[in-house]
PDB file of C-alpha atoms in Angstrom:
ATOM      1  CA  UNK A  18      87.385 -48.793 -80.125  1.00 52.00           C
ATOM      2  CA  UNK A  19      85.114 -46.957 -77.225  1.00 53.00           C
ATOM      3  CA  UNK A  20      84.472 -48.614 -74.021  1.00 56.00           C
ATOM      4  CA  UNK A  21      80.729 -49.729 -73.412  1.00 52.00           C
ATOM      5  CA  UNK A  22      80.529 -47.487 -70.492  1.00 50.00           C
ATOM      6  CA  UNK A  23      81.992 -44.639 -72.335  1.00 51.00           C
ATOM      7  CA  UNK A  24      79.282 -45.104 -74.780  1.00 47.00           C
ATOM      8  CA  UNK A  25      76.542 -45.434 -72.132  1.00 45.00           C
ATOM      9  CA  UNK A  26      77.928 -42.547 -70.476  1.00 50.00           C
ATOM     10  CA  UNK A  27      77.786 -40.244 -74.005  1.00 50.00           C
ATOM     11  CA  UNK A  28      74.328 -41.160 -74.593  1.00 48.00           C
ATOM     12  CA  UNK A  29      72.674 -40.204 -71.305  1.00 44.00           C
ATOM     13  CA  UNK A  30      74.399 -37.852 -71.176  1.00 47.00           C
ATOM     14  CA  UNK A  31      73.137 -36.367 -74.503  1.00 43.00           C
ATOM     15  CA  UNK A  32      69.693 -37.473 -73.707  1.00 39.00           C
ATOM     16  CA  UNK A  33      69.713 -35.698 -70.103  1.00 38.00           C
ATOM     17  CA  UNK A  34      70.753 -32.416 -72.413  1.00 43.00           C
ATOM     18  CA  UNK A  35      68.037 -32.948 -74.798  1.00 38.00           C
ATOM     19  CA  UNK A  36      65.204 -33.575 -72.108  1.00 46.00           C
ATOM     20  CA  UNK A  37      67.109 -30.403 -70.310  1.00 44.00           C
ATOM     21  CA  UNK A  38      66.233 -27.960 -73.284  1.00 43.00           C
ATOM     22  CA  UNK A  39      62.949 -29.451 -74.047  1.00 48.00           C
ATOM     23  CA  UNK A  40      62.165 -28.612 -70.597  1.00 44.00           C
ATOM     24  CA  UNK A  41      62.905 -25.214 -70.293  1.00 46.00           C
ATOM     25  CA  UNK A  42      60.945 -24.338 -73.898  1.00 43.00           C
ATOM     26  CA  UNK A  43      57.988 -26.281 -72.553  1.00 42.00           C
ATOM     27  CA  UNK A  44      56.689 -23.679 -70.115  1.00 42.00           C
ATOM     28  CA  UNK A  45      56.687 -20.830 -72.472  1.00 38.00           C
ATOM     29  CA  UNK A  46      54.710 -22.225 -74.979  1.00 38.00           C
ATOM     30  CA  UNK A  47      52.828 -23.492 -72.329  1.00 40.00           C
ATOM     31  CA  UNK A  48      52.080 -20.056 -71.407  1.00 41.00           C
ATOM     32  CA  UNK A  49      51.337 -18.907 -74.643  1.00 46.00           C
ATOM     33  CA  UNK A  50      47.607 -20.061 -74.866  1.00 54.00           C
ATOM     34  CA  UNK A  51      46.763 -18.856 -71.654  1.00 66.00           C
ATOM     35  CA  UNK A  52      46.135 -15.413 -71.083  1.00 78.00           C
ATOM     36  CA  UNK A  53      45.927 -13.384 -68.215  1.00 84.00           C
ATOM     37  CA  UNK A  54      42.124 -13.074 -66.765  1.00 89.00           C
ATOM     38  CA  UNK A  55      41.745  -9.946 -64.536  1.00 92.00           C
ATOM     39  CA  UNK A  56      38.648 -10.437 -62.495  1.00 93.00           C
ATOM     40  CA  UNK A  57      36.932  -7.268 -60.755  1.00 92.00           C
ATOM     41  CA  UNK A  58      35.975  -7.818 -57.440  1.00 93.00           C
ATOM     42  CA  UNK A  59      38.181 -11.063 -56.757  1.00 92.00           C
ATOM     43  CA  UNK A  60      36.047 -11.729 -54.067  1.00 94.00           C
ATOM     44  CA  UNK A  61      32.278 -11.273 -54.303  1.00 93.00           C
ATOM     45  CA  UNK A  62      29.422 -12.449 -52.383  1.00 93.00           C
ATOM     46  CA  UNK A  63      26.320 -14.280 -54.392  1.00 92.00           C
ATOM     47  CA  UNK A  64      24.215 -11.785 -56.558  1.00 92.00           C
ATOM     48  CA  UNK A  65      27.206  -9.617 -57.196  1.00 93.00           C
ATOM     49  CA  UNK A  66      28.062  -8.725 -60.504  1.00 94.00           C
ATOM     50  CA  UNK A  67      31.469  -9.844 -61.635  1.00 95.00           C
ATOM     51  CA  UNK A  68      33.354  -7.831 -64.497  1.00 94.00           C
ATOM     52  CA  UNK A  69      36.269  -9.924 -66.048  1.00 94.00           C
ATOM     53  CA  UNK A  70      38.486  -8.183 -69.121  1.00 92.00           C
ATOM     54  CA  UNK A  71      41.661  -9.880 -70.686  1.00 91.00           C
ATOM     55  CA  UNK A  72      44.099  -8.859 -73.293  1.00 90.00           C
ATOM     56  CA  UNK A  73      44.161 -12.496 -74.299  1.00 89.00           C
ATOM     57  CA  UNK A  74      42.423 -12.091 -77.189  1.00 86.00           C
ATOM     58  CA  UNK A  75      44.300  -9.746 -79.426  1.00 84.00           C
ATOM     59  CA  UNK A  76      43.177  -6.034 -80.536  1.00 83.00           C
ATOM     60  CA  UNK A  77      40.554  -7.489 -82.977  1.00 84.00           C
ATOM     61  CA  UNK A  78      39.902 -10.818 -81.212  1.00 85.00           C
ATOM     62  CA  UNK A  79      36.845 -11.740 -79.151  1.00 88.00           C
ATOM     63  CA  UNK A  80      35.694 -13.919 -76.652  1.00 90.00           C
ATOM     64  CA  UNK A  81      33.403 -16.150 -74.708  1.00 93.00           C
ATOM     65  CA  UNK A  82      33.362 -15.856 -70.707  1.00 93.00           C
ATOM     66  CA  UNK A  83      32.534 -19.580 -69.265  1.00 93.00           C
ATOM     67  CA  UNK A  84      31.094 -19.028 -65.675  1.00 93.00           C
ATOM     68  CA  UNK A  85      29.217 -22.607 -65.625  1.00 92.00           C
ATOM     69  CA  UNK A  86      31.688 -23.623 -62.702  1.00 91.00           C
ATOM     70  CA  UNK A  87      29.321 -21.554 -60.301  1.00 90.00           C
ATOM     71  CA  UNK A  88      26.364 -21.869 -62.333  1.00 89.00           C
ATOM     72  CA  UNK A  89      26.399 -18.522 -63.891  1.00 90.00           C
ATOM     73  CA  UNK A  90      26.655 -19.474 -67.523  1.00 90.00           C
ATOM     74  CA  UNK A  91      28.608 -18.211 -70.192  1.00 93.00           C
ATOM     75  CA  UNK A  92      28.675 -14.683 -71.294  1.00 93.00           C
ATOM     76  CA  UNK A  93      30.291 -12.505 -74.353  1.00 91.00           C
ATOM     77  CA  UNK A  94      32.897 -10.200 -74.437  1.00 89.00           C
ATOM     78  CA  UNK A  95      33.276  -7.004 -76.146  1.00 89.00           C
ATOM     79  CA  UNK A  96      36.054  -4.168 -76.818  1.00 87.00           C
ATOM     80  CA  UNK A  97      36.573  -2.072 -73.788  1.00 82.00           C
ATOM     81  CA  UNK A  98      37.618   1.767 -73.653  1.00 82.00           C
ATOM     82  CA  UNK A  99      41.024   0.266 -74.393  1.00 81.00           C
ATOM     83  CA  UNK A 100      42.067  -1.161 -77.880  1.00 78.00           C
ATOM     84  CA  UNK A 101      43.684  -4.420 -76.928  1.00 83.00           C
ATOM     85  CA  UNK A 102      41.092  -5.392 -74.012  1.00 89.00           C
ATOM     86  CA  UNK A 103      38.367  -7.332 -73.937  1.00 90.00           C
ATOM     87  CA  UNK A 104      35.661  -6.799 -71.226  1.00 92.00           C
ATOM     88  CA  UNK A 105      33.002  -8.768 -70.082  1.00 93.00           C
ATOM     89  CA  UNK A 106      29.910  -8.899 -67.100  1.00 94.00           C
ATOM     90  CA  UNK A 107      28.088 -11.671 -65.164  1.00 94.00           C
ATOM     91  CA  UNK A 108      25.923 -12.323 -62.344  1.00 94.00           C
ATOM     92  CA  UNK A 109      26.926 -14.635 -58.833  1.00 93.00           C
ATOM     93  CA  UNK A 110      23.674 -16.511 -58.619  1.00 93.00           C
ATOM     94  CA  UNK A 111      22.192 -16.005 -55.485  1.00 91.00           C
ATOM     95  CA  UNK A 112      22.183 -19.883 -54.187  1.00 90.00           C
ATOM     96  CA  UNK A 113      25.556 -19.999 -54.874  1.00 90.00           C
ATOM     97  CA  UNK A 114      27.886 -21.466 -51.968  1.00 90.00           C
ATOM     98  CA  UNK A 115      31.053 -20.027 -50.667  1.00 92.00           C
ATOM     99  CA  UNK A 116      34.489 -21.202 -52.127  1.00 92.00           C
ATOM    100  CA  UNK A 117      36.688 -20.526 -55.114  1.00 93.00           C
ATOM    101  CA  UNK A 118      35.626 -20.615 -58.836  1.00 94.00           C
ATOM    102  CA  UNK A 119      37.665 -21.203 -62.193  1.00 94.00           C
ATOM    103  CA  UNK A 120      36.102 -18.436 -64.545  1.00 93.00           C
ATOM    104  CA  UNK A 121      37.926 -19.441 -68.375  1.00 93.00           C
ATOM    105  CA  UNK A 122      37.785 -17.274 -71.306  1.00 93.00           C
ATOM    106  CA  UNK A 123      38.303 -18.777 -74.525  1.00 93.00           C
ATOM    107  CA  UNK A 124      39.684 -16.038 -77.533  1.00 90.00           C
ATOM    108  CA  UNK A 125      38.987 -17.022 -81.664  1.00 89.00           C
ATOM    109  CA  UNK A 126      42.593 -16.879 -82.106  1.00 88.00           C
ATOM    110  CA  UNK A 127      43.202 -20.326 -79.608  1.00 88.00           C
ATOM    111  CA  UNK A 128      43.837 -18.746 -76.648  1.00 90.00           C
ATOM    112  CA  UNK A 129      42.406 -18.714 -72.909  1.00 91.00           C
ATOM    113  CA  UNK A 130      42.466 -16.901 -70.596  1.00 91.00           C
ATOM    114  CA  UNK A 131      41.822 -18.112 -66.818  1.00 92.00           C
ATOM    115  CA  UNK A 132      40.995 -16.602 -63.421  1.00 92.00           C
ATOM    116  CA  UNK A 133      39.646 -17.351 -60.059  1.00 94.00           C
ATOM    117  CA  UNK A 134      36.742 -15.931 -58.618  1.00 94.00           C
ATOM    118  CA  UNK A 135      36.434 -16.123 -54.817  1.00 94.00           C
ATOM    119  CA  UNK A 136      32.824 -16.239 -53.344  1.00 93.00           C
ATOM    120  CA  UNK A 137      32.208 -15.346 -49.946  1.00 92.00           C
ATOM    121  CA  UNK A 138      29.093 -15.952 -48.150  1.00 82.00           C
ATOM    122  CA  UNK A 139      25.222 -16.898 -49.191  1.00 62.00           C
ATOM    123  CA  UNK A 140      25.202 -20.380 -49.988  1.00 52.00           C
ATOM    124  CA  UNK A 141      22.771 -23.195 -50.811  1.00 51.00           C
ATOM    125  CA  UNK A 142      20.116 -23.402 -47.897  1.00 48.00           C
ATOM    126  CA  UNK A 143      18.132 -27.102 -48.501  1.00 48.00           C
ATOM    127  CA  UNK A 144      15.010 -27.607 -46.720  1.00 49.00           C
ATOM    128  CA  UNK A 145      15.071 -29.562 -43.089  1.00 49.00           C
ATOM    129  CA  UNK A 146      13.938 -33.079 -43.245  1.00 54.00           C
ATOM    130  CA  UNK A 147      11.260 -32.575 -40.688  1.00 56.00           C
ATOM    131  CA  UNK A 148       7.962 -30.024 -40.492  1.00 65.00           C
ATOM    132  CA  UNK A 149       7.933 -27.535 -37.872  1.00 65.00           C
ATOM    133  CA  UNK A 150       5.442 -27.809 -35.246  1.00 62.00           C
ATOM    134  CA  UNK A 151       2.315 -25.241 -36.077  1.00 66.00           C
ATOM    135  CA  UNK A 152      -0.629 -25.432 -33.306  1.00 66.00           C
ATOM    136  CA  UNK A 153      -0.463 -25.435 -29.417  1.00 63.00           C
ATOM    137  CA  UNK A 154       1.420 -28.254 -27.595  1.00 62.00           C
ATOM    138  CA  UNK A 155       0.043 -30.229 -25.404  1.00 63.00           C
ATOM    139  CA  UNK A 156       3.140 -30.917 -22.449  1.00 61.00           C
ATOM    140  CA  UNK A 157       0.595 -30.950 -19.426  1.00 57.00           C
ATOM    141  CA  UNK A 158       3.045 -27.847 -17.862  1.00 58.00           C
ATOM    142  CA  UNK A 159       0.278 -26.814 -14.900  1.00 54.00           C
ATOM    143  CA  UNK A 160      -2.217 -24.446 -16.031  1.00 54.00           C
ATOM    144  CA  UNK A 161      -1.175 -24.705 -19.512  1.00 53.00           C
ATOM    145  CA  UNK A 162      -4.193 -26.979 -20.230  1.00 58.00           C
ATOM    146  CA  UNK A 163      -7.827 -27.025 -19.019  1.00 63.00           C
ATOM    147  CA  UNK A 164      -7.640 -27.348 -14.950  1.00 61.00           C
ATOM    148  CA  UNK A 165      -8.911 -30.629 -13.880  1.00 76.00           C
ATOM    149  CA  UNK A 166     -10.542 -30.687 -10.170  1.00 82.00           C
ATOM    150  CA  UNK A 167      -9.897 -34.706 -10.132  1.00 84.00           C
ATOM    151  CA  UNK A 168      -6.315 -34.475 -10.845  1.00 81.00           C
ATOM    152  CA  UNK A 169      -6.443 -31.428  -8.834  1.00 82.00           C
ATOM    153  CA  UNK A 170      -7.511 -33.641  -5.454  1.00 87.00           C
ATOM    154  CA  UNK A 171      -5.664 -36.564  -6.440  1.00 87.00           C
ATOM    155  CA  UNK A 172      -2.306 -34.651  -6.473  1.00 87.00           C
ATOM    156  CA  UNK A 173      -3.158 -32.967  -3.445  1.00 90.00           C
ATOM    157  CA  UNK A 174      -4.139 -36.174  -1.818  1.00 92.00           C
ATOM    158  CA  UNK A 175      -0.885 -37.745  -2.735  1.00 92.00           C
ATOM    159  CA  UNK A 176       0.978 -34.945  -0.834  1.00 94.00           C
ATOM    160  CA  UNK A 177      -0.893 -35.043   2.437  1.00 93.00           C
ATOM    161  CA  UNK A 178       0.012 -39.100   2.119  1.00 92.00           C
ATOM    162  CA  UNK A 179       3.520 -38.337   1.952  1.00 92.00           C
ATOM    163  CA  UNK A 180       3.582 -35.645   4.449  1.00 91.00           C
ATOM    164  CA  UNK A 181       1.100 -38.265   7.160  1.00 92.00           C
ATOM    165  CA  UNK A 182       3.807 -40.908   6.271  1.00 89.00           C
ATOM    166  CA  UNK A 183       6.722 -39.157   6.486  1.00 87.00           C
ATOM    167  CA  UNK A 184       5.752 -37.835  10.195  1.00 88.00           C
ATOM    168  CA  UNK A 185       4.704 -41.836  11.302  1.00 87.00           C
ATOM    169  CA  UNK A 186       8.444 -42.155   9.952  1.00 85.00           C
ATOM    170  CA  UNK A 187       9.475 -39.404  12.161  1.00 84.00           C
ATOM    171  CA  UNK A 188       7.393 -40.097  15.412  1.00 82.00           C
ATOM    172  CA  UNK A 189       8.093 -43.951  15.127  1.00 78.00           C
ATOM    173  CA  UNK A 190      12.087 -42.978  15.500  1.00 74.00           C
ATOM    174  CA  UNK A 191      11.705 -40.967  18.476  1.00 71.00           C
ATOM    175  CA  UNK A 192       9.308 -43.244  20.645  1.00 67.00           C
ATOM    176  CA  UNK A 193      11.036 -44.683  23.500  1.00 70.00           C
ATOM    177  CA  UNK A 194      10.643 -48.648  24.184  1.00 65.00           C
ATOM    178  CA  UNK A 195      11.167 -49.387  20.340  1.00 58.00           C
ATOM    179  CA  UNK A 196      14.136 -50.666  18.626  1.00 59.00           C
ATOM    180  CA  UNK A 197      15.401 -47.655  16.338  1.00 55.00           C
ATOM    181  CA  UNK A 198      14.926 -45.623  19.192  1.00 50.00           C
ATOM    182  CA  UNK A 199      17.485 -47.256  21.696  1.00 49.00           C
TER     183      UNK A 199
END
């Protein structure tokens, strides 16, 4: 009769093994529905067309381009100058905004095939909160508005009081017999 540990110890063991191989298949059938998506230019800026072709979809297969991550829709592919390729075209909207896009093609026979697209520059531009100014402002800069003779004389006025005062101040200091003076 087995030990209880040796049992234990058979079991994982054959579990580990199993979970082991299941492992390692995994990935390649993973990678059997997903194609390879070649994207010409990787990196575009908004309004640039985009040409995408794939081999995904078999020598007789066809396709459907999604580009609805950056807003571009989907588009068809057709049979390139080579047999076994599929090629397709779109359009980077204008508004759209810097960063990187998932473009997916998806083939009759089940498979997809995935890229990313890499947009550089443009970008959404919202409107400011606020209206601009239109019309002249009035900051009361000298000159800028209509002279004014009364403000004129009343700013001059105010000057001559400081400069009168400012000598009293002066001559008061330097007058001998009073107490600052001493």
């Amino acid at each position: 009769m087995r030990s209880p540990a040796r049992l234990v110890t058979g079991t994982a063991t054959a579990v580990v093994t199993v979970i082991a191989l299941g492992l390692a298949a995994a990935p390649s059938a993973y990678a059997d529905n997903f194609g390879r998506l070649e994207i010409t230019p990787a990196t575009a800026p908004p309004g640039a067309t985009v040409t995408v072709n794939t081999t995904a979809c078999g020598p007789k297969g066809s396709g459907i381009g999604d580009a609805n991550s950056l807003d571009a829709g989907d588009f068809e592919l057709r049979h390139g100058t080579h047999k076994e390729v599929l090629v397709g075209q779109f359009r980077v909207p204008h508004d759209t905004r810097p960063g990187v896009y998932e473009i997916v093609v998806t083939c009759d026979n089940g498979k997809d095939a995935v890229g990313d697209l890499k947009v550089i520059g443009g970008g959404k531009h919202e409107k400011p909160d606020h209206q601009r100014p239109s019309g002249h402002v009035r900051t009361g800069v000298g000159g800028s508005v209509e002279p004014n003779s009364t403000q004129v004389a009343l700013g001059v006025g105010v000057i001559g009081l400081a400069a009168v005062g400012g000598l009293w101040l002066l001559r008061r200091r330097t007058e001998p017999g009073t107490e600052n003076g001493r």
